[in-house]
Coordinates of C-alpha atoms in Angstrom, one line a residue:
Chain A
M1 CA -14.5 -54.8 -5.2
K2 CA -13.6 -51.4 -3.6
R3 CA -14.3 -48.2 -5.5
L4 CA -13.3 -44.7 -4.9
I5 CA -16.5 -42.6 -4.7
M6 CA -17.5 -39.4 -3.1
G7 CA -20.3 -38.8 -0.6
N8 CA -22.7 -37.3 -3.1
E9 CA -22.2 -40.2 -5.4
A10 CA -22.7 -42.7 -2.6
V11 CA -26.0 -41.0 -1.8
A12 CA -27.2 -41.3 -5.4
M13 CA -26.1 -44.9 -5.6
G14 CA -27.7 -45.7 -2.3
A15 CA -30.9 -44.1 -3.4
L16 CA -31.0 -46.3 -6.6
E17 CA -30.2 -49.3 -4.4
A18 CA -33.2 -48.3 -2.2
G19 CA -35.5 -48.5 -5.3
M20 CA -35.8 -44.8 -5.9
T21 CA -37.5 -44.2 -9.2
F22 CA -38.3 -40.5 -9.0
F23 CA -35.8 -37.7 -8.5
A24 CA -36.5 -33.9 -8.9
A25 CA -34.0 -31.2 -7.9
Y26 CA -32.6 -27.8 -8.8
P27 CA -28.8 -27.2 -9.1
I28 CA -27.0 -26.0 -6.0
T29 CA -23.5 -26.5 -4.9
P30 CA -22.4 -28.6 -3.0
A31 CA -25.3 -30.9 -3.7
S32 CA -25.3 -30.9 -7.5
E33 CA -23.2 -34.1 -8.0
I34 CA -26.2 -36.1 -6.8
M35 CA -28.2 -34.5 -9.6
H36 CA -25.4 -35.1 -12.2
F37 CA -25.1 -38.7 -11.2
L38 CA -28.9 -39.3 -11.4
A39 CA -29.3 -37.4 -14.7
K40 CA -27.5 -40.3 -16.3
E41 CA -30.2 -42.6 -15.0
E42 CA -33.0 -40.7 -16.8
G43 CA -35.3 -43.2 -18.5
R44 CA -34.7 -45.8 -15.9
I45 CA -35.9 -43.3 -13.3
V46 CA -38.0 -40.1 -13.7
F47 CA -35.4 -37.3 -13.5
M48 CA -36.7 -33.8 -13.3
H49 CA -34.5 -30.7 -13.4
A50 CA -37.1 -28.4 -11.9
E51 CA -37.5 -24.6 -12.3
D52 CA -36.8 -24.1 -8.7
E53 CA -36.5 -25.7 -5.3
I54 CA -40.1 -25.4 -4.5
A55 CA -41.1 -27.1 -7.7
S56 CA -38.6 -30.0 -7.2
M57 CA -39.9 -30.6 -3.6
H58 CA -43.5 -30.7 -4.8
M59 CA -42.8 -32.8 -7.9
A60 CA -41.2 -35.3 -5.5
I61 CA -44.4 -35.3 -3.4
G62 CA -46.5 -35.9 -6.6
G63 CA -44.1 -38.7 -7.6
S64 CA -44.5 -40.4 -4.3
L65 CA -48.2 -40.1 -4.3
A66 CA -48.3 -41.6 -7.7
G67 CA -46.3 -44.6 -6.5
S68 CA -42.6 -43.9 -6.8
R69 CA -40.0 -43.8 -4.1
S70 CA -39.0 -40.2 -4.6
M71 CA -36.2 -37.9 -3.5
T72 CA -35.0 -34.4 -3.8
S73 CA -31.6 -32.9 -2.9
T74 CA -30.4 -29.4 -2.1
S75 CA -28.3 -27.2 0.1
G76 CA -29.2 -24.6 2.8
P77 CA -30.8 -21.9 0.7
G78 CA -32.8 -24.5 -1.3
M79 CA -33.7 -26.2 1.9
S80 CA -35.4 -23.1 3.1
L81 CA -37.5 -23.1 0.0
K82 CA -38.4 -26.8 0.4
Q83 CA -39.8 -26.2 3.9
E84 CA -43.2 -25.4 2.6
G85 CA -43.5 -28.8 0.9
I86 CA -41.9 -30.6 3.8
G87 CA -44.8 -29.4 6.0
L88 CA -47.3 -30.5 3.3
A89 CA -45.7 -34.0 3.1
H90 CA -45.9 -34.3 6.9
M91 CA -49.6 -33.3 6.8
M92 CA -50.5 -35.6 3.9
G93 CA -48.3 -38.5 5.1
V94 CA -46.1 -38.7 2.0
P95 CA -43.0 -40.9 2.2
M96 CA -40.0 -39.4 0.5
V97 CA -36.4 -38.3 1.2
V98 CA -34.9 -34.8 1.3
I99 CA -31.2 -34.4 1.2
N100 CA -29.6 -31.2 2.5
V101 CA -25.8 -30.8 1.9
M102 CA -25.0 -28.0 4.3
R103 CA -22.8 -25.0 3.4
V104 CA -22.0 -21.8 5.4
G105 CA -25.0 -19.5 5.7
P106 CA -27.1 -17.5 6.3
S107 CA -28.2 -16.8 2.8
T108 CA -25.6 -17.4 0.0
G109 CA -23.0 -17.2 2.8
M110 CA -19.8 -19.0 1.9
P111 CA -20.6 -21.2 -1.1
T112 CA -19.5 -23.9 -0.9
L113 CA -17.5 -24.3 2.3
P114 CA -19.0 -26.9 4.6
S115 CA -21.0 -26.2 7.7
Q116 CA -23.5 -27.8 10.1
G117 CA -25.6 -24.7 10.2
D118 CA -29.0 -26.3 9.2
I119 CA -29.4 -28.6 12.2
L120 CA -32.3 -26.6 13.6
Q121 CA -33.6 -25.9 10.1
A122 CA -33.8 -29.6 9.5
R123 CA -35.8 -30.0 12.8
Y124 CA -37.9 -26.9 12.9
G125 CA -37.7 -25.2 9.5
S126 CA -41.3 -25.7 8.3
H127 CA -44.3 -24.1 10.0
G128 CA -46.4 -25.5 12.7
D129 CA -45.5 -28.5 15.0
Y130 CA -44.0 -31.5 13.4
N131 CA -41.6 -34.2 14.2
P132 CA -39.1 -35.1 11.5
I133 CA -36.7 -38.0 11.3
V134 CA -33.2 -36.8 10.4
F135 CA -30.1 -38.9 9.7
Y136 CA -26.5 -37.5 9.5
P137 CA -23.8 -40.0 8.3
A138 CA -20.1 -39.4 8.8
S139 CA -18.4 -41.4 6.0
V140 CA -18.9 -42.2 2.4
S141 CA -20.0 -45.8 3.2
E142 CA -22.4 -44.4 5.7
C143 CA -23.9 -42.1 3.1
Y144 CA -24.7 -45.2 1.1
V145 CA -26.2 -47.0 4.1
Y146 CA -28.2 -44.2 5.6
I147 CA -29.7 -42.9 2.4
Q148 CA -31.2 -46.4 2.2
Q149 CA -32.3 -46.3 5.8
A150 CA -33.8 -42.9 5.2
F151 CA -36.0 -44.4 2.4
N152 CA -37.0 -47.2 4.8
A153 CA -37.9 -44.9 7.6
A154 CA -39.8 -42.7 5.2
E155 CA -41.9 -45.7 4.1
E156 CA -42.6 -46.8 7.6
S157 CA -43.4 -43.4 9.0
R158 CA -45.0 -42.0 5.9
T159 CA -43.1 -38.7 6.3
P160 CA -40.4 -36.9 4.4
V161 CA -37.2 -38.1 6.0
I162 CA -34.2 -35.8 5.9
L163 CA -30.6 -36.9 5.3
L164 CA -28.1 -34.2 6.3
L165 CA -24.6 -34.0 4.7
D166 CA -22.1 -31.2 4.8
G167 CA -20.0 -29.9 1.9
F168 CA -17.0 -31.7 3.3
L169 CA -18.6 -35.2 3.4
A170 CA -20.4 -34.7 0.1
H171 CA -17.1 -34.1 -1.6
L172 CA -15.0 -36.5 0.4
A173 CA -13.8 -39.4 -1.7
E174 CA -13.2 -42.7 0.0
T175 CA -12.9 -46.3 -1.1
V176 CA -16.0 -48.3 -0.4
D177 CA -17.0 -51.9 -1.2
L178 CA -20.6 -51.3 -2.1
R179 CA -21.4 -54.9 -2.6
S180 CA -20.5 -55.8 1.0
I181 CA -23.3 -53.4 2.1
R182 CA -26.8 -54.8 2.1
V183 CA -29.7 -52.8 3.6
P184 CA -33.0 -54.7 3.5
R185 CA -35.7 -52.7 1.7
K186 CA -39.0 -51.9 3.3
K187 CA -42.2 -52.3 1.2
R188 CA -44.1 -49.4 -0.1
T189 CA -46.7 -48.2 2.4
L190 CA -48.8 -45.7 0.4
P191 CA -51.1 -47.1 -2.2
P192 CA -50.5 -45.1 -5.5
L193 CA -53.0 -42.6 -6.8
G194 CA -55.7 -43.9 -9.1
K195 CA -58.4 -46.5 -8.3
G196 CA -59.3 -44.8 -5.0
T197 CA -61.4 -41.9 -3.8
R198 CA -58.9 -40.6 -1.3
H199 CA -58.4 -36.9 -0.8
F200 CA -54.9 -35.8 0.2
T201 CA -54.9 -32.3 1.6
G202 CA -52.7 -30.0 3.6
L203 CA -55.7 -29.1 5.7
L204 CA -56.3 -31.0 8.9
S205 CA -58.6 -33.7 7.7
K206 CA -60.2 -36.9 8.9
D207 CA -60.6 -39.6 6.2
G208 CA -60.1 -36.9 3.6
I209 CA -62.7 -34.5 5.0
P210 CA -61.3 -31.2 6.3
Q211 CA -61.7 -30.6 10.0
T212 CA -60.5 -27.1 10.2
K213 CA -62.4 -25.9 13.3
D214 CA -62.1 -29.0 15.5
T215 CA -59.6 -28.4 18.3
E216 CA -60.2 -31.8 19.9
Y217 CA -59.6 -33.6 16.7
Y218 CA -56.4 -31.7 16.0
R219 CA -55.0 -32.8 19.4
K220 CA -55.9 -36.4 18.8
W221 CA -54.5 -36.3 15.3
Y222 CA -51.2 -34.6 16.4
A223 CA -50.7 -37.1 19.2
G224 CA -51.2 -40.0 16.8
Y225 CA -48.9 -38.6 14.2
K226 CA -46.2 -37.9 16.7
K227 CA -46.4 -41.4 18.1
R228 CA -46.3 -42.9 14.7
V229 CA -43.1 -41.1 13.8
E230 CA -41.5 -41.9 17.2
R231 CA -42.4 -45.6 17.0
V232 CA -40.7 -45.8 13.6
A233 CA -37.8 -43.6 14.7
D234 CA -37.2 -46.1 17.6
K235 CA -36.3 -48.7 15.0
Y236 CA -33.7 -46.5 13.5
A237 CA -31.9 -45.4 16.7
Y238 CA -28.4 -45.3 15.2
D239 CA -25.5 -43.9 17.0
S240 CA -21.9 -44.7 18.0
Y241 CA -20.2 -44.5 21.4
L242 CA -16.5 -44.7 22.0
P243 CA -16.0 -44.7 25.8
H244 CA -12.7 -43.9 27.3
P245 CA -12.3 -45.5 30.7
D246 CA -10.4 -42.5 32.3
S247 CA -12.3 -39.7 30.8
E248 CA -14.6 -37.5 32.8
T249 CA -15.4 -35.5 29.7
L250 CA -17.8 -36.7 26.9
L251 CA -17.4 -35.1 23.5
I252 CA -20.6 -35.2 21.4
A253 CA -20.2 -34.6 17.7
Y254 CA -22.0 -35.7 14.5
G255 CA -21.3 -35.8 10.8
I256 CA -18.0 -34.6 9.6
T257 CA -17.1 -33.1 12.9
S258 CA -17.2 -36.5 14.5
R259 CA -14.7 -37.7 11.9
V260 CA -12.4 -34.8 12.6
I261 CA -12.3 -35.3 16.3
R262 CA -11.9 -39.1 16.2
P263 CA -8.2 -39.0 17.2
L264 CA -9.3 -37.4 20.5
R265 CA -10.7 -40.8 21.5
K266 CA -7.3 -41.4 23.1
E267 CA -8.1 -38.8 25.7
Y268 CA -11.9 -38.5 25.8
S269 CA -15.1 -40.5 25.4
I270 CA -16.9 -39.6 22.2
Y271 CA -20.6 -40.0 21.4
R272 CA -22.0 -39.6 17.9
P273 CA -25.7 -39.6 17.2
I274 CA -26.5 -40.6 13.6
R275 CA -30.3 -40.3 13.9
I276 CA -30.0 -36.7 15.1
F277 CA -33.8 -36.1 15.3
P278 CA -35.9 -37.1 17.1
V279 CA -33.1 -36.7 19.6
L280 CA -32.1 -40.1 21.1
E281 CA -33.2 -38.9 24.5
E282 CA -33.0 -42.0 26.7
R283 CA -29.7 -43.1 25.2
I284 CA -28.1 -39.7 25.5
R285 CA -29.5 -39.2 29.1
D286 CA -28.0 -42.5 30.0
I287 CA -24.6 -41.9 28.5
T288 CA -24.2 -38.3 29.6
S289 CA -25.1 -39.2 33.2
R290 CA -21.7 -40.9 33.5
Y291 CA -19.7 -37.8 32.7
K292 CA -18.8 -34.7 34.7
R293 CA -18.5 -32.6 31.6
I294 CA -20.1 -32.7 28.2
I295 CA -18.8 -30.8 25.2
V296 CA -20.7 -30.6 21.9
V297 CA -18.4 -29.9 19.0
E298 CA -20.2 -28.6 16.0
M299 CA -19.8 -26.4 12.9
N300 CA -22.5 -24.0 14.0
D301 CA -23.1 -21.6 16.9
G302 CA -24.3 -24.3 19.4
Q303 CA -27.5 -25.6 17.6
Y304 CA -27.4 -29.2 18.8
R305 CA -26.0 -28.2 22.1
G306 CA -29.1 -26.1 22.8
E307 CA -31.3 -29.1 21.9
L308 CA -29.4 -31.3 24.3
Q309 CA -29.5 -28.7 27.0
K310 CA -33.2 -28.6 26.7
I311 CA -33.5 -32.3 27.1
L312 CA -30.8 -32.9 29.8
R313 CA -31.6 -29.7 31.7
R314 CA -27.9 -29.3 32.6
D315 CA -25.1 -27.2 31.4
I316 CA -23.4 -28.4 28.3
L317 CA -20.2 -26.9 27.0
G318 CA -19.8 -26.2 23.3
V319 CA -17.0 -25.8 20.8
S320 CA -18.2 -23.9 17.7
I321 CA -16.2 -24.1 14.6
L322 CA -17.6 -21.4 12.3
G323 CA -16.7 -20.2 8.8
G324 CA -16.3 -23.4 6.9
T325 CA -12.8 -24.6 7.9
I326 CA -12.2 -27.2 10.6
N327 CA -9.0 -28.7 11.9
L328 CA -8.2 -30.9 14.9
R329 CA -5.7 -28.4 16.3
E330 CA -8.3 -25.7 16.6
V331 CA -10.8 -28.1 18.2
K332 CA -8.2 -29.3 20.7
A333 CA -7.2 -25.7 21.6
K334 CA -10.9 -24.8 22.2
I335 CA -11.5 -27.9 24.3
N336 CA -8.5 -27.0 26.4
E337 CA -9.8 -23.5 26.9
L338 CA -13.0 -25.0 28.4
L339 CA -11.4 -27.5 30.7
Chain B
M1 CA -71.7 -46.1 -17.8
N2 CA -70.7 -43.3 -15.4
S3 CA -73.2 -40.5 -14.9
Y4 CA -71.8 -37.1 -14.1
K5 CA -73.1 -37.7 -10.6
D6 CA -70.6 -40.5 -10.2
Y7 CA -67.7 -38.1 -10.3
V8 CA -69.0 -36.1 -7.4
K9 CA -68.4 -36.9 -3.7
W10 CA -71.9 -36.3 -2.5
D11 CA -71.1 -36.7 1.2
R12 CA -69.0 -33.5 0.8
M13 CA -72.0 -31.5 -0.4
P14 CA -72.9 -28.7 0.1
T15 CA -69.7 -27.1 -1.1
T16 CA -67.9 -24.3 0.7
W17 CA -68.7 -21.8 -2.1
C18 CA -71.0 -18.8 -1.6
G19 CA -74.4 -18.5 -3.2
G20 CA -74.0 -16.9 -6.6
C21 CA -70.4 -18.1 -7.0
S22 CA -69.2 -19.2 -10.4
I23 CA -66.8 -22.0 -9.3
G24 CA -69.7 -24.5 -8.9
M25 CA -70.9 -23.7 -12.4
V26 CA -67.5 -24.7 -13.9
F27 CA -67.2 -27.7 -11.5
K28 CA -70.5 -28.9 -12.9
Q29 CA -69.5 -28.5 -16.5
L30 CA -66.3 -30.5 -15.8
T31 CA -68.4 -33.4 -14.4
F32 CA -70.7 -33.2 -17.4
T33 CA -67.7 -33.4 -19.7
L34 CA -66.2 -36.4 -17.7
E35 CA -69.5 -38.2 -18.3
Q36 CA -69.5 -37.4 -22.0
I37 CA -66.1 -38.9 -22.6
Q38 CA -66.7 -41.6 -20.0
M39 CA -63.5 -40.8 -18.2
P40 CA -62.6 -43.9 -16.2
K41 CA -62.6 -42.9 -12.5
E42 CA -59.6 -45.0 -11.6
R43 CA -57.5 -43.2 -14.2
L44 CA -58.4 -39.7 -13.1
V45 CA -56.6 -37.6 -10.5
V46 CA -57.7 -34.0 -9.7
V47 CA -55.1 -31.7 -8.2
S48 CA -55.7 -28.2 -6.9
G49 CA -53.9 -25.4 -5.1
I50 CA -55.2 -23.1 -2.4
G51 CA -58.2 -20.8 -2.6
C52 CA -61.9 -21.2 -3.1
S53 CA -61.3 -23.1 -6.4
G54 CA -58.7 -25.2 -4.6
R55 CA -61.4 -26.8 -2.6
A56 CA -62.8 -28.4 -5.7
A57 CA -60.3 -31.3 -5.7
G58 CA -62.0 -32.7 -2.5
Y59 CA -65.4 -32.7 -4.2
F60 CA -64.4 -35.2 -6.9
D61 CA -65.1 -38.9 -6.1
V62 CA -61.6 -39.9 -7.3
D63 CA -58.2 -39.8 -5.8
S64 CA -57.4 -36.1 -5.4
V65 CA -54.7 -33.8 -4.0
H66 CA -55.2 -30.4 -2.4
T67 CA -51.7 -29.0 -2.4
T68 CA -50.1 -25.8 -0.9
H69 CA -50.7 -22.4 -2.4
G70 CA -49.4 -22.3 -6.0
R71 CA -48.0 -25.8 -6.1
A72 CA -50.8 -27.7 -7.9
L73 CA -48.7 -27.7 -11.1
P74 CA -45.5 -29.3 -9.7
V75 CA -47.4 -31.8 -7.7
A76 CA -49.5 -32.7 -10.8
E77 CA -46.4 -32.9 -12.9
G78 CA -44.8 -35.2 -10.4
I79 CA -47.9 -37.5 -10.5
K80 CA -48.1 -37.5 -14.3
R81 CA -44.4 -38.2 -14.8
A82 CA -44.5 -41.0 -12.2
N83 CA -47.5 -42.6 -13.8
P84 CA -48.3 -41.4 -17.3
E85 CA -51.3 -43.7 -17.4
L86 CA -53.2 -41.3 -15.2
N87 CA -55.2 -38.4 -16.5
V88 CA -54.3 -35.4 -14.3
V89 CA -56.6 -32.5 -14.1
V90 CA -55.6 -29.3 -12.3
F91 CA -58.5 -27.3 -11.0
S92 CA -57.4 -24.1 -9.4
G93 CA -57.8 -20.3 -9.4
D94 CA -56.0 -17.5 -11.1
G95 CA -54.2 -16.2 -8.0
D96 CA -52.9 -19.7 -7.3
L97 CA -51.9 -20.6 -10.8
T98 CA -50.7 -17.3 -12.2
G99 CA -49.6 -15.4 -9.0
I100 CA -47.9 -17.4 -6.4
G101 CA -47.6 -20.4 -8.8
G102 CA -46.6 -18.3 -11.8
N103 CA -43.1 -19.6 -12.2
H104 CA -44.5 -23.2 -12.3
L105 CA -46.9 -22.1 -15.0
I106 CA -44.1 -20.8 -17.2
H107 CA -42.1 -24.0 -16.9
T108 CA -44.8 -26.7 -16.8
S109 CA -46.2 -25.3 -20.0
R110 CA -42.7 -25.0 -21.5
R111 CA -42.1 -28.7 -20.7
D112 CA -45.4 -29.4 -22.3
T113 CA -46.3 -31.9 -19.5
D114 CA -49.5 -33.7 -20.3
L115 CA -51.9 -32.0 -17.9
T116 CA -55.3 -30.4 -18.3
V117 CA -55.5 -27.2 -16.3
I118 CA -58.8 -25.5 -15.6
C119 CA -58.2 -22.0 -14.3
I120 CA -61.1 -20.3 -12.6
N121 CA -60.1 -16.8 -13.5
N122 CA -62.3 -14.5 -11.4
E123 CA -59.7 -11.7 -11.4
I124 CA -59.5 -11.5 -7.6
Y125 CA -58.2 -13.3 -4.5
G126 CA -61.6 -14.3 -3.3
M127 CA -61.0 -16.6 -0.3
T128 CA -58.8 -14.1 1.5
G129 CA -61.3 -11.3 1.1
G130 CA -60.8 -9.6 -2.3
Q131 CA -57.3 -8.5 -2.9
M132 CA -56.1 -7.7 -6.4
A133 CA -54.7 -10.6 -8.5
P134 CA -52.3 -10.7 -11.4
T135 CA -55.4 -10.9 -13.6
T136 CA -57.3 -7.9 -12.0
K137 CA -58.2 -5.3 -14.6
R138 CA -56.3 -2.0 -14.5
G139 CA -58.1 0.6 -12.4
A140 CA -60.2 -2.0 -10.5
V141 CA -60.7 -1.2 -6.8
T142 CA -59.8 -4.1 -4.5
L143 CA -58.7 -4.4 -0.9
T144 CA -55.1 -3.9 -2.0
S145 CA -55.7 -1.4 -4.8
A146 CA -57.8 1.1 -2.9
A147 CA -57.1 3.8 -5.5
G148 CA -57.6 1.5 -8.4
N149 CA -55.2 -1.2 -9.7
A150 CA -52.2 0.6 -11.1
Y151 CA -50.9 -2.4 -13.1
Y152 CA -51.9 -4.2 -16.3
P153 CA -53.2 -7.7 -15.9
L154 CA -51.1 -10.7 -17.0
N155 CA -51.5 -11.6 -20.6
L156 CA -52.2 -15.3 -20.1
Q157 CA -52.9 -16.0 -23.8
G158 CA -49.6 -14.4 -24.7
L159 CA -47.7 -16.3 -22.0
L160 CA -49.2 -19.7 -22.8
T161 CA -48.9 -19.4 -26.6
S162 CA -45.3 -18.3 -26.4
V163 CA -44.3 -22.0 -26.3
P164 CA -44.1 -23.5 -29.8
R165 CA -46.5 -26.4 -29.0
H166 CA -49.5 -25.1 -27.0
F167 CA -53.2 -25.4 -26.2
Y168 CA -54.8 -22.3 -24.7
A169 CA -58.6 -22.0 -24.5
R170 CA -60.5 -19.1 -23.1
S171 CA -64.1 -19.7 -22.1
S172 CA -66.5 -18.4 -19.6
A173 CA -68.7 -19.6 -16.8
Y174 CA -71.7 -18.4 -18.9
R175 CA -71.0 -20.2 -22.2
I176 CA -71.4 -23.7 -20.8
N177 CA -71.5 -25.5 -24.1
H178 CA -68.4 -23.8 -25.2
L179 CA -66.8 -24.5 -21.8
Q180 CA -67.6 -28.2 -22.1
K181 CA -66.0 -28.2 -25.6
C182 CA -62.9 -26.5 -24.3
I183 CA -62.6 -29.0 -21.4
K184 CA -63.2 -31.9 -23.7
E185 CA -60.6 -30.8 -26.2
G186 CA -58.2 -30.0 -23.4
L187 CA -58.6 -33.5 -21.9
G188 CA -57.9 -35.0 -25.3
W189 CA -54.9 -32.8 -26.0
K190 CA -51.6 -34.7 -25.5
G191 CA -49.6 -32.0 -23.8
F192 CA -50.1 -29.0 -21.6
A193 CA -53.7 -27.7 -22.0
F194 CA -54.7 -24.6 -20.2
I195 CA -58.4 -23.5 -20.1
D196 CA -58.8 -20.0 -18.9
V197 CA -62.3 -19.8 -17.6
I198 CA -63.5 -16.2 -17.2
S199 CA -65.5 -16.3 -14.0
F200 CA -66.5 -14.0 -11.2
C201 CA -66.7 -13.6 -7.4
I202 CA -69.8 -11.8 -6.2
E203 CA -69.1 -11.7 -2.4
N204 CA -65.6 -10.5 -2.3
N205 CA -65.3 -8.5 -5.6
G206 CA -68.6 -8.1 -7.4
R207 CA -70.4 -6.2 -4.6
R208 CA -67.5 -3.7 -4.3
L209 CA -67.8 -3.2 -8.1
G210 CA -71.5 -2.5 -7.8
Y211 CA -73.1 -5.8 -8.8
K212 CA -76.1 -6.8 -6.7
N213 CA -75.8 -10.6 -7.2
G214 CA -74.1 -13.4 -9.1
F215 CA -76.7 -13.4 -11.8
E216 CA -75.8 -9.8 -12.8
M217 CA -72.2 -10.8 -13.1
L218 CA -73.1 -13.8 -15.2
D219 CA -75.1 -11.5 -17.4
K220 CA -72.1 -9.3 -17.8
L221 CA -70.1 -12.2 -19.0
K222 CA -72.8 -13.0 -21.6
A223 CA -72.7 -9.4 -22.8
D224 CA -68.9 -8.9 -22.8
F225 CA -67.6 -12.1 -24.5
K226 CA -68.4 -13.7 -27.8
I227 CA -67.3 -17.0 -29.1
N228 CA -64.8 -17.1 -32.0
T229 CA -65.1 -20.6 -33.4
D230 CA -62.2 -20.3 -35.8
P231 CA -59.6 -17.8 -34.6
S232 CA -57.0 -17.1 -37.3
G233 CA -54.8 -15.3 -34.8
P234 CA -54.7 -14.5 -31.1
L235 CA -58.1 -14.0 -29.4
A236 CA -59.3 -10.5 -29.0
A237 CA -59.9 -9.3 -25.4
N238 CA -63.6 -10.0 -25.7
E239 CA -63.3 -13.3 -27.5
L240 CA -63.6 -16.9 -26.3
G241 CA -62.0 -19.7 -28.3
I242 CA -59.2 -22.2 -28.6
I243 CA -55.7 -21.4 -29.7
Q244 CA -53.7 -24.5 -30.4
N245 CA -50.5 -25.4 -32.2
E246 CA -49.4 -29.0 -32.7
N247 CA -46.0 -27.9 -34.0
Q248 CA -45.0 -31.4 -34.6
K249 CA -41.6 -30.4 -36.1
S250 CA -40.2 -28.8 -33.0

């Protein structure tokens, strides 16, 4: 049976389907519907309306440590506040999911028009070196799928996995047949608190004992952590590629932007990463090598373009759609200016 | 039968704490209390924040969590809500719990989440060298109040008893029997129990204030505070005791 649901609802439903039993958040548009939906589940799941974004992030960490699949959701300004806890969860190895429904920033910016301005924040927003897995769906049914995959990747990598949405996708209503979508669920990987003598700490530690002056050990630990995440990320290498036989130009877009530019597939090849971090390096290197020109279309000032330039070490053109409004005509005009 | 020694991770000894520090004294009283009530180890989780007191979590031979600065309470609350079977003890300092974590203190106590919080209140940020804390006395000279602290300290008793149902105990590192009683009652209290343990920091506060050693500071606690076993109202500034209100109706 098909149902008309919006992106935020699909995320909440997908989380329940993934076995999430702990949710903590703080109200913020355009992410609040996730919270409203899950508030009705209170009793069946632990639902915490926290005093702030920092608390909700850390409650979710506690919930996960105690044995629940846990999640928090927010938008850009709240994401900035969660970054402290994201670093902690990476250091302690806590599986959980963080949702960021992006709106125009910086700061309060343009609530609640959509943007893709937190791409780099999702990758680099916490402190120190870390290597997050980030998914970005482009339809309501994909919201339902990739929230579940985010939980799976979180379990396997024992890290906080980020699901990015934008205000557009979050509020987009589409008909979806949820029952036709089945995502196998990964087992819990972190034994719950109690019964053990483990010590979880944000300090660099070895078997629970802080190693705060051991450079060699840090290097070894970091290499192992990075490899662990990459190995898991490899299993979740989602993307989509629509090649056009006559096109010398490849358009790269993700999330809602990829939806908007879809009609351009009649003229250009289009590549869309879904697991946007770690960047699908080999795949993108391979595909882009076939094209004379690469244009990244995104609702920010070239954030993902910079990342790709760094990896491909070649000039990449960019179409930036700023200020929370996007339409195909404007994208087309800007592409034509570049060609 | 668990001995108090069974609650300690002996391979982590000696602790990081300085000679003459009061944190170890409180740590020890907590382990004594755990023995007295025969707390099952598999049902106990200790959570701490950042600072000298925050290191305590790692010295307990149970599952423990050493969180980021100020976030012991939300992590502890997440643990307790996810698994109400666990006894969750938060062991942290005044700067961590009432300064950077102050907002969480207001709201975790308001939600009356079943946690036992042991706050090592030494009136200073010790680990970072001795900067003034929200609990530092007015006029006290610290690294960040060179001309004397211009502000009044936080009224923790007032804050924590402002919620209809509450458990606020004030004890000191000197009155160890009283401290054990407070911890025991706090652990038995179904709801948010806050134990404000008046402590001291010799190395990064006491010496600047003119104390020669930890013992002198301990002696000062003995002289300054007296126990009120049956407080009829709020505790006076120099009193130790337990203020609790079941407030079943609300």
